[in-house]
Tab-separated table of N, CA and C in Angstrom:
chain	number	residue	atom	x	y	z
A	52	MET	N	38.645	-36.087	7.203
A	52	MET	CA	38.374	-36.273	5.632
A	52	MET	C	36.881	-36.152	5.993
A	53	GLU	N	36.225	-37.390	6.706
A	53	GLU	CA	34.410	-37.467	6.538
A	53	GLU	C	33.852	-36.899	7.347
A	54	ASP	N	34.592	-35.960	8.230
A	54	ASP	CA	33.669	-35.355	9.339
A	54	ASP	C	33.105	-34.124	8.729
A	55	ASN	N	33.841	-33.336	7.327
A	55	ASN	CA	33.498	-32.478	6.780
A	55	ASN	C	32.555	-32.379	5.651
A	56	VAL	N	32.199	-34.205	5.094
A	56	VAL	CA	31.880	-34.556	4.117
A	56	VAL	C	30.478	-35.413	4.722
A	57	ASP	N	29.372	-35.212	4.097
A	57	ASP	CA	28.060	-36.128	4.232
A	57	ASP	C	28.044	-36.951	3.627
A	58	LEU	N	28.811	-37.859	4.018
A	58	LEU	CA	28.385	-39.296	3.580
A	58	LEU	C	27.643	-40.249	3.471
A	59	CYS	N	27.299	-41.029	2.739
A	59	CYS	CA	25.955	-41.682	2.272
A	59	CYS	C	26.295	-42.986	3.176
A	60	TRP	N	26.524	-43.326	4.556
A	60	TRP	CA	26.941	-44.545	4.829
A	60	TRP	C	25.876	-45.900	4.517
A	61	ARG	N	26.076	-47.582	4.007
A	61	ARG	CA	25.292	-47.694	3.915
A	61	ARG	C	25.198	-49.471	5.038
A	62	LYS	N	24.806	-49.758	5.787
A	62	LYS	CA	24.486	-50.579	6.566
A	62	LYS	C	24.696	-52.008	5.794
A	63	SER	N	25.572	-52.793	6.195
A	63	SER	CA	25.696	-53.992	5.703
A	63	SER	C	24.460	-54.920	5.731
A	64	SER	N	24.084	-55.838	4.421
A	64	SER	CA	22.681	-56.500	4.294
A	64	SER	C	22.810	-57.888	5.202
A	65	TYR	N	24.123	-58.061	5.697
A	65	TYR	CA	24.393	-59.684	6.712
A	65	TYR	C	23.794	-59.054	7.974
A	66	SER	N	23.816	-57.563	8.154
A	66	SER	CA	23.330	-56.896	9.869
A	66	SER	C	21.830	-57.280	10.370
A	67	GLY	N	21.527	-57.754	11.274
A	67	GLY	CA	20.510	-57.789	11.958
A	67	GLY	C	19.944	-56.532	12.339
A	68	ASN	N	18.633	-56.607	12.703
A	68	ASN	CA	18.142	-55.282	13.329
A	68	ASN	C	18.233	-55.078	14.710
A	69	GLY	N	19.061	-56.187	15.670
A	69	GLY	CA	19.226	-56.201	16.847
A	69	GLY	C	20.461	-56.754	17.301
A	70	GLY	N	21.176	-57.245	15.856
A	70	GLY	CA	22.453	-57.674	15.998
A	70	GLY	C	23.902	-56.293	16.379
A	71	GLY	N	25.172	-56.959	17.046
A	71	GLY	CA	26.041	-55.575	17.581
A	71	GLY	C	26.798	-55.721	16.266
A	72	ASN	N	27.047	-57.265	15.580
A	72	ASN	CA	28.263	-56.973	14.353
A	72	ASN	C	28.056	-56.721	13.236
A	73	CYS	N	27.430	-54.984	12.995
A	73	CYS	CA	27.417	-54.532	12.113
A	73	CYS	C	28.252	-53.575	11.482
A	74	VAL	N	28.253	-53.427	10.546
A	74	VAL	CA	29.221	-52.157	9.923
A	74	VAL	C	28.843	-51.530	8.792
A	75	GLU	N	29.468	-50.751	8.476
A	75	GLU	CA	28.681	-49.756	7.104
A	75	GLU	C	30.023	-49.544	6.221
A	76	VAL	N	29.742	-49.316	4.918
A	76	VAL	CA	30.224	-48.612	3.824
A	76	VAL	C	30.519	-47.272	3.232
A	77	ALA	N	30.640	-46.695	2.956
A	77	ALA	CA	30.583	-45.630	2.027
A	77	ALA	C	31.720	-45.529	1.420
A	78	GLY	N	31.596	-44.291	0.331
A	78	GLY	CA	32.893	-44.285	-0.707
A	78	GLY	C	32.728	-42.574	-0.818
A	79	HIS	N	34.059	-42.255	-0.605
A	79	HIS	CA	34.660	-41.278	-0.785
A	79	HIS	C	35.846	-40.757	-1.188
A	80	ASP	N	36.029	-39.891	-2.321
A	80	ASP	CA	37.472	-39.428	-3.050
A	80	ASP	C	38.025	-40.691	-3.443
A	81	SER	N	37.309	-41.687	-3.995
A	81	SER	CA	37.996	-42.877	-4.672
A	81	SER	C	38.133	-43.659	-3.797
A	82	MET	N	38.033	-43.913	-2.515
A	82	MET	CA	38.326	-44.774	-1.134
A	82	MET	C	37.052	-45.197	-0.759
A	83	ILE	N	36.575	-46.286	-0.457
A	83	ILE	CA	35.871	-47.148	0.230
A	83	ILE	C	36.271	-47.313	2.135
A	84	LEU	N	35.179	-46.633	2.873
A	84	LEU	CA	35.443	-46.339	4.419
A	84	LEU	C	34.349	-47.710	4.835
A	85	VAL	N	35.070	-47.502	5.707
A	85	VAL	CA	34.396	-48.678	6.540
A	85	VAL	C	34.567	-48.603	7.878
A	86	ARG	N	32.949	-48.573	8.571
A	86	ARG	CA	33.363	-48.394	9.834
A	86	ARG	C	32.390	-49.303	10.917
A	87	ASP	N	32.636	-49.367	12.234
A	87	ASP	CA	31.595	-50.088	13.153
A	87	ASP	C	30.443	-49.526	13.068
A	88	THR	N	29.125	-49.917	13.151
A	88	THR	CA	27.920	-49.304	13.444
A	88	THR	C	27.988	-49.035	15.186
A	89	LYS	N	28.466	-49.721	15.930
A	89	LYS	CA	28.476	-49.286	17.291
A	89	LYS	C	29.221	-48.288	17.535
A	90	ASP	N	30.282	-47.706	17.151
A	90	ASP	CA	30.886	-46.385	17.169
A	90	ASP	C	31.053	-45.649	16.032
A	91	ARG	N	30.002	-45.348	15.551
A	91	ARG	CA	29.759	-44.198	14.309
A	91	ARG	C	30.604	-43.281	14.635
A	92	GLY	N	30.473	-42.178	15.739
A	92	GLY	CA	31.327	-41.215	15.822
A	92	GLY	C	32.931	-41.216	16.550
A	93	ARG	N	32.716	-42.122	17.226
A	93	ARG	CA	34.032	-42.668	17.989
A	93	ARG	C	35.210	-43.285	17.715
A	94	GLY	N	34.805	-44.684	16.817
A	94	GLY	CA	35.479	-45.289	16.165
A	94	GLY	C	36.133	-45.133	14.748
A	95	PRO	N	37.394	-45.738	14.612
A	95	PRO	CA	38.050	-45.886	13.468
A	95	PRO	C	37.034	-46.038	12.184
A	96	VAL	N	37.878	-45.302	11.178
A	96	VAL	CA	37.499	-45.202	9.601
A	96	VAL	C	38.534	-46.070	9.351
A	97	HIS	N	37.937	-47.065	8.599
A	97	HIS	CA	39.081	-47.750	7.771
A	97	HIS	C	39.203	-47.634	6.329
A	98	ARG	N	39.969	-47.320	5.581
A	98	ARG	CA	40.083	-46.768	4.265
A	98	ARG	C	40.775	-47.598	3.546
A	99	PHE	N	40.228	-48.195	1.871
A	99	PHE	CA	40.766	-48.894	1.325
A	99	PHE	C	40.475	-48.391	-0.239
A	100	THR	N	41.423	-48.816	-0.897
A	100	THR	CA	41.273	-48.309	-2.709
A	100	THR	C	40.054	-49.571	-3.222
A	101	ALA	N	40.124	-48.965	-4.438
A	101	ALA	CA	39.035	-49.701	-4.889
A	101	ALA	C	39.448	-51.216	-5.188
A	102	ALA	N	40.808	-51.249	-5.449
A	102	ALA	CA	41.857	-52.578	-5.689
A	102	ALA	C	41.752	-53.633	-4.754
A	103	GLU	N	42.074	-52.913	-3.585
A	103	GLU	CA	41.552	-53.627	-2.134
A	103	GLU	C	40.422	-54.099	-1.938
A	104	TRP	N	39.265	-53.637	-2.021
A	104	TRP	CA	38.040	-53.625	-1.718
A	104	TRP	C	37.657	-54.795	-2.412
A	105	ARG	N	37.934	-54.848	-3.761
A	105	ARG	CA	37.431	-55.733	-4.777
A	105	ARG	C	38.354	-57.150	-4.550
A	106	ALA	N	39.677	-57.051	-3.676
A	106	ALA	CA	40.619	-58.232	-3.580
A	106	ALA	C	39.555	-58.961	-2.250
A	107	PHE	N	39.208	-57.954	-1.515
A	107	PHE	CA	38.788	-58.425	0.109
A	107	PHE	C	37.301	-58.977	-0.247
A	108	VAL	N	36.237	-58.683	-1.378
A	108	VAL	CA	34.732	-58.990	-1.413
A	108	VAL	C	35.373	-60.545	-2.416
A	109	ALA	N	36.098	-60.380	-3.230
A	109	ALA	CA	36.331	-61.691	-3.854
A	109	ALA	C	36.876	-62.748	-3.197
A	110	GLY	N	37.592	-62.472	-1.986
A	110	GLY	CA	37.841	-63.370	-0.902
A	110	GLY	C	36.846	-63.797	-0.260
A	111	VAL	N	35.657	-62.903	0.255
A	111	VAL	CA	34.653	-63.518	1.065
A	111	VAL	C	33.971	-63.747	0.101
A	112	ARG	N	33.569	-64.114	-0.899
A	112	ARG	CA	32.942	-64.919	-2.190
A	112	ARG	C	33.565	-65.785	-2.051
A	113	ASN	N	34.394	-66.303	-2.435
A	113	ASN	CA	35.894	-67.500	-2.362
A	113	ASN	C	35.524	-67.879	-0.777
A	114	GLY	N	35.263	-67.865	0.167
A	114	GLY	CA	35.145	-68.560	1.225
A	114	GLY	C	36.492	-68.483	2.045
A	115	GLU	N	37.492	-67.425	2.127
A	115	GLU	CA	38.821	-67.668	2.281
A	115	GLU	C	38.805	-66.955	3.815
A	116	PHE	N	37.259	-66.265	4.012
A	116	PHE	CA	37.634	-65.751	5.839
A	116	PHE	C	36.626	-66.671	6.482
A	117	ASP	N	35.822	-67.819	6.026
A	117	ASP	CA	35.101	-68.714	6.315
A	117	ASP	C	36.040	-69.559	7.637
A	118	LEU	N	35.287	-69.195	8.737
A	118	LEU	CA	35.625	-69.756	10.354
A	118	LEU	C	34.955	-71.610	10.452
A	119	ASP	N	35.729	-72.249	10.937
A	119	ASP	CA	35.583	-73.466	11.210
A	119	ASP	C	34.803	-73.559	12.394
A	120	ASP	N	34.184	-74.753	12.764
A	120	ASP	CA	33.519	-74.944	13.929
A	120	ASP	C	34.128	-74.644	15.349
A	121	SER	N	35.545	-74.382	15.187
A	121	SER	CA	35.595	-73.957	16.604
A	121	SER	C	35.533	-72.242	16.881
A	122	GLY	N	35.166	-71.838	15.510
A	122	GLY	CA	35.346	-70.397	15.347
A	122	GLY	C	36.482	-69.566	14.846
A	123	GLN	N	37.647	-70.566	14.682
A	123	GLN	CA	38.856	-69.901	13.770
A	123	GLN	C	38.853	-70.121	12.499
A	124	LEU	N	39.496	-69.169	11.999
A	124	LEU	CA	40.411	-69.598	10.371
A	124	LEU	C	41.054	-70.591	10.290
A	125	PRO	N	40.601	-71.272	9.614
A	125	PRO	CA	41.489	-72.824	9.219
A	125	PRO	C	42.762	-72.185	8.677
């Protein structure tokens, strides 16, 4: 799908210039697409509905995915 379309990918604002933990997001056909910056051409593209994306963003804002001191989800 996205191979035939010129998507406007946007890099996460939390991604540093030299960091390897970056994601990019684009919108296409009412879907939110997410990919790993390091694997732009080879890696998978994850697809989410707008409702799924809103739920994920709300969870991030509420700290649902924050790691504890040992690097694990509580």
